[in-house]
Short mmCIF file of C-alpha atoms in Angstrom, two decimals:
data_model
loop_
_atom_site.label_atom_id
_atom_site.label_comp_id
_atom_site.label_asym_id
_atom_site.label_seq_id
_atom_site.Cartn_x
_atom_site.Cartn_y
_atom_site.Cartn_z
CA VAL A 20 -7.62 45.84 89.88
CA GLU A 21 -9.50 48.24 87.72
CA THR A 22 -13.23 48.39 88.42
CA THR A 23 -15.34 48.69 85.32
CA LYS A 24 -18.16 51.18 85.43
CA LYS A 25 -20.10 52.64 82.54
CA TYR A 26 -19.62 56.38 82.17
CA PRO A 27 -21.87 57.88 79.51
CA MET A 28 -20.39 60.37 77.12
CA ALA A 29 -21.75 63.87 77.06
CA THR A 30 -24.66 63.94 74.68
CA SER A 31 -24.43 66.06 71.55
CA SER A 32 -26.21 66.44 68.26
CA THR A 33 -23.22 64.84 66.54
CA ALA A 34 -22.98 61.77 68.77
CA THR A 35 -24.69 59.54 66.21
CA ALA A 36 -23.06 61.21 63.19
CA LEU A 37 -19.67 59.55 63.54
CA PRO A 38 -19.52 56.67 61.05
CA ALA A 39 -17.51 53.49 61.41
CA CYS A 40 -13.85 54.51 61.50
CA GLN A 41 -10.44 52.88 61.23
CA VAL A 42 -7.95 53.34 64.03
CA VAL A 43 -4.19 52.84 64.26
CA PHE A 44 -2.84 52.82 67.80
CA VAL A 45 0.67 54.29 67.96
CA VAL A 46 2.79 52.91 70.80
CA GLY A 47 6.30 53.96 71.74
CA ALA A 48 8.46 55.15 74.59
CA PRO A 49 8.83 58.88 75.28
CA GLY A 50 11.06 60.29 72.53
CA SER A 51 10.39 57.46 70.07
CA GLY A 52 8.87 59.86 67.55
CA LYS A 53 5.15 59.18 67.90
CA GLY A 54 4.12 62.81 67.55
CA THR A 55 6.55 63.58 64.72
CA THR A 56 5.54 60.52 62.71
CA CYS A 57 1.83 61.21 63.15
CA LYS A 58 2.32 64.85 62.16
CA LEU A 59 4.07 63.86 58.93
CA LEU A 60 1.37 61.31 58.08
CA THR A 61 -1.46 63.80 58.55
CA GLU A 62 0.36 66.48 56.56
CA ARG A 63 1.43 64.33 53.64
CA LEU A 64 -1.22 61.66 53.13
CA LEU A 65 -3.95 63.64 51.37
CA ASP A 66 -6.95 62.71 49.26
CA ASP A 67 -7.60 63.99 45.72
CA ASN A 68 -9.11 67.19 47.15
CA GLY A 69 -6.06 67.92 49.28
CA ARG A 70 -7.73 66.89 52.52
CA PRO A 71 -5.88 64.76 55.09
CA LYS A 72 -6.72 61.07 55.05
CA PHE A 73 -5.86 60.71 58.75
CA ALA A 74 -6.31 62.71 61.93
CA HIS A 75 -3.97 62.45 64.91
CA LEU A 76 -5.28 62.30 68.46
CA SER A 77 -3.03 62.26 71.52
CA ALA A 78 -4.51 60.67 74.65
CA ARG A 79 -2.38 63.00 76.77
CA ASP A 80 -3.72 66.08 74.98
CA LEU A 81 -7.32 64.86 75.19
CA LEU A 82 -6.97 64.39 78.94
CA ARG A 83 -5.47 67.84 79.36
CA GLU A 84 -8.22 69.46 77.28
CA GLU A 85 -10.98 67.68 79.19
CA ARG A 86 -9.50 68.77 82.52
CA ASN A 87 -9.08 72.38 81.40
CA ASN A 88 -12.34 72.98 79.54
CA GLY A 89 -14.30 73.85 82.67
CA SER A 90 -16.86 71.13 82.02
CA ASP A 91 -18.72 69.58 84.94
CA SER A 92 -19.59 66.44 83.00
CA GLU A 93 -19.36 63.08 84.71
CA LEU A 94 -16.48 62.25 82.36
CA SER A 95 -14.49 65.27 83.60
CA ARG A 96 -15.28 64.55 87.23
CA VAL A 97 -14.09 60.94 86.99
CA ILE A 98 -10.87 61.97 85.19
CA ASN A 99 -10.05 64.70 87.71
CA GLU A 100 -10.85 62.48 90.68
CA ASN A 101 -8.54 59.70 89.49
CA ILE A 102 -5.70 62.06 88.61
CA ARG A 103 -5.95 63.74 92.03
CA LYS A 104 -5.65 60.31 93.63
CA GLY A 105 -2.70 59.38 91.42
CA ALA A 106 -4.76 56.52 89.99
CA PRO A 107 -5.03 55.51 86.32
CA VAL A 108 -8.03 56.88 84.48
CA PRO A 109 -10.43 53.92 83.98
CA SER A 110 -10.09 52.22 80.60
CA ASP A 111 -13.71 52.73 79.56
CA VAL A 112 -13.45 56.45 80.40
CA MET A 113 -10.40 56.72 78.14
CA CYS A 114 -12.28 54.93 75.37
CA ARG A 115 -15.14 57.40 75.62
CA LEU A 116 -12.77 60.36 75.77
CA ILE A 117 -11.04 59.23 72.58
CA GLU A 118 -14.31 58.60 70.75
CA GLN A 119 -15.45 62.06 71.83
CA GLY A 120 -12.28 63.48 70.25
CA MET A 121 -12.99 61.51 67.08
CA GLU A 122 -16.48 63.01 66.96
CA ARG A 123 -15.10 66.54 67.20
CA VAL A 124 -12.62 65.93 64.38
CA HIS A 125 -15.29 64.39 62.15
CA ARG A 126 -17.67 67.24 62.88
CA ASP A 127 -15.04 69.71 61.63
CA ASN A 128 -14.01 67.59 58.63
CA ASN A 129 -16.50 64.87 57.73
CA SER A 130 -14.11 63.31 55.22
CA ILE A 131 -11.92 61.96 58.04
CA VAL A 132 -12.73 58.41 59.12
CA ARG A 133 -9.18 57.23 59.91
CA PHE A 134 -7.38 58.09 63.12
CA LEU A 135 -3.85 57.78 64.50
CA ILE A 136 -4.12 57.56 68.28
CA ASP A 137 -1.00 57.84 70.40
CA GLY A 138 -0.67 57.31 74.14
CA PHE A 139 -3.48 54.75 74.24
CA PRO A 140 -3.72 51.87 74.91
CA ARG A 141 -1.06 51.51 77.57
CA SER A 142 -2.03 48.08 78.89
CA PRO A 143 -3.93 44.94 77.86
CA GLY A 144 -6.79 46.22 80.04
CA ASN A 145 -7.02 49.35 77.90
CA ALA A 146 -6.97 47.29 74.70
CA ILE A 147 -9.62 44.89 75.96
CA ALA A 148 -11.86 47.78 77.05
CA TRP A 149 -11.63 49.24 73.53
CA ARG A 150 -12.44 45.84 72.04
CA ASP A 151 -15.43 45.36 74.30
CA THR A 152 -16.89 48.89 74.09
CA ILE A 153 -15.72 50.54 70.88
CA SER A 154 -14.37 48.04 68.35
CA SER A 155 -17.82 47.04 67.13
CA LYS A 156 -18.02 50.58 65.71
CA HIS A 157 -14.39 51.48 65.02
CA LEU A 158 -11.98 48.90 63.64
CA VAL A 159 -8.41 48.72 64.96
CA ALA A 160 -6.39 48.26 61.78
CA PHE A 161 -3.17 47.57 63.70
CA ALA A 162 -1.05 48.65 66.66
CA LEU A 163 2.16 50.37 65.58
CA ASN A 164 5.13 49.93 67.92
CA LEU A 165 7.96 52.43 67.41
CA THR A 166 11.14 50.99 68.92
CA CYS A 167 14.28 52.89 69.85
CA PRO A 168 17.25 52.21 72.19
CA GLU A 169 17.17 54.02 75.53
CA GLU A 170 20.38 55.98 74.94
CA ILE A 171 18.94 57.54 71.77
CA LEU A 172 15.62 58.29 73.49
CA ALA A 173 17.47 59.99 76.35
CA GLY A 174 19.43 62.18 73.95
CA ARG A 175 16.29 63.19 72.11
CA LEU A 176 14.41 64.08 75.29
CA LEU A 177 17.31 66.10 76.70
CA GLN A 178 17.54 68.00 73.41
CA ARG A 179 13.77 68.53 73.39
CA GLY A 180 14.07 70.01 76.86
CA LYS A 181 16.80 72.40 75.70
CA ASP A 182 14.85 73.40 72.58
CA ALA A 183 11.58 74.09 74.42
CA THR A 184 10.40 77.67 73.84
CA ASP A 185 8.49 77.62 77.13
CA ALA A 186 9.82 76.21 80.39
CA PRO A 187 10.94 72.63 79.57
CA ARG A 188 9.06 69.72 81.05
CA GLU A 189 10.93 68.56 84.16
CA ASP A 190 10.83 64.98 82.88
CA ASP A 191 12.61 66.03 79.67
CA ALA A 192 15.48 67.69 81.53
CA ASP A 193 16.53 65.13 84.14
CA LEU A 194 18.39 62.01 82.99
CA THR A 195 17.34 60.03 86.09
CA ILE A 196 13.66 60.78 85.44
CA ILE A 197 14.09 59.93 81.76
CA HIS A 198 15.54 56.54 82.72
CA GLU A 199 12.63 55.90 85.11
CA ARG A 200 10.12 56.84 82.39
CA PHE A 201 11.75 54.41 79.97
CA GLN A 202 11.80 51.60 82.52
CA ASN A 203 8.17 52.24 83.45
CA PHE A 204 7.22 52.21 79.78
CA GLN A 205 9.01 48.90 79.23
CA THR A 206 7.32 47.32 82.25
CA ASP A 207 3.85 48.67 81.49
CA THR A 208 3.87 48.14 77.74
CA ALA A 209 5.52 44.72 77.33
CA PRO A 210 2.26 42.91 78.23
CA LEU A 211 0.34 45.13 75.77
CA LEU A 212 2.70 44.29 72.92
CA GLU A 213 2.49 40.60 73.77
CA TRP A 214 -1.31 40.86 73.77
CA TYR A 215 -1.45 42.51 70.33
CA ASN A 216 0.91 39.86 69.02
CA SER A 217 -1.29 37.06 70.37
CA THR A 218 -4.32 35.28 68.95
CA GLU A 219 -6.57 37.17 71.36
CA GLY A 220 -5.12 40.45 70.11
CA LYS A 221 -5.56 39.21 66.51
CA GLY A 222 -1.86 39.55 65.74
CA LEU A 223 -2.29 43.26 65.03
CA LEU A 224 1.20 44.32 66.14
CA LYS A 225 3.42 46.08 63.58
CA THR A 226 6.91 47.17 64.62
CA VAL A 227 9.03 49.91 63.04
CA ALA A 228 12.50 50.93 64.24
CA SER A 229 12.53 54.65 65.00
CA ASP A 230 16.25 55.07 65.74
CA ARG A 231 16.60 56.58 62.27
CA THR A 232 15.81 59.86 60.57
CA ASP A 233 12.25 61.18 60.61
CA GLU A 234 12.04 60.63 56.86
CA GLU A 235 13.12 57.00 57.06
CA VAL A 236 10.60 56.24 59.81
CA TYR A 237 7.86 58.10 57.94
CA ARG A 238 8.53 56.14 54.77
CA ASP A 239 8.13 52.77 56.48
CA VAL A 240 5.05 53.75 58.47
CA ALA A 241 3.43 55.37 55.43
CA ARG A 242 3.69 52.07 53.58
CA LEU A 243 1.70 50.41 56.35
CA VAL A 244 -1.04 53.00 56.69
CA GLN A 245 -1.48 53.62 52.95
CA ASN A 246 -2.84 50.09 52.68
CA LEU A 247 -5.85 51.36 54.65
CA CYS A 248 -6.69 54.07 52.12
CA PRO A 249 -8.65 53.47 48.92
#
């Protein structure tokens, strides 16, 4: 059972500058195309001045950056302690880490108030923590679920491992590990999808099949997110 504790974010001169934002959570198994779809959305959906209407934040990347930035903040200490123990990072810590990333993006480009966040939430507990700590400031427009059969995911991950310019991730090169990752995703995420499809989750779940070309998936997702833009 996750113990809730309040971990303050590192203070900064920009902490109060982030306005109310819109968030789309992007959920999908490894290889479902989360990163590719988000990349296309941020590159192609531009305002009249040629600026992106959305920014993409990866929970995995934010965790890696926080662990590697040499900071001795309480946020970093809690993250490193839990990862060393093999324990999940507490939900409220993840919420604060993501909002911190949103602040950095907005500081660099103050026209961005819409975010695509992939890799979070991973459980109803994550989603409820966001609702209870963040949603009063930043509205979840919907949760996007990218679905794809396991055999296609496995092929994509194996190919990604072969195409890697650096040493491939071990979990992209071993079919047994890929199967375990998919099964773990199914087990962990099914309750989250049910929650977002429920009254408590406000029926925010949107599902798009991603066992198609990048362009076909982009087209369908773009229709959904463009409704958020004036």
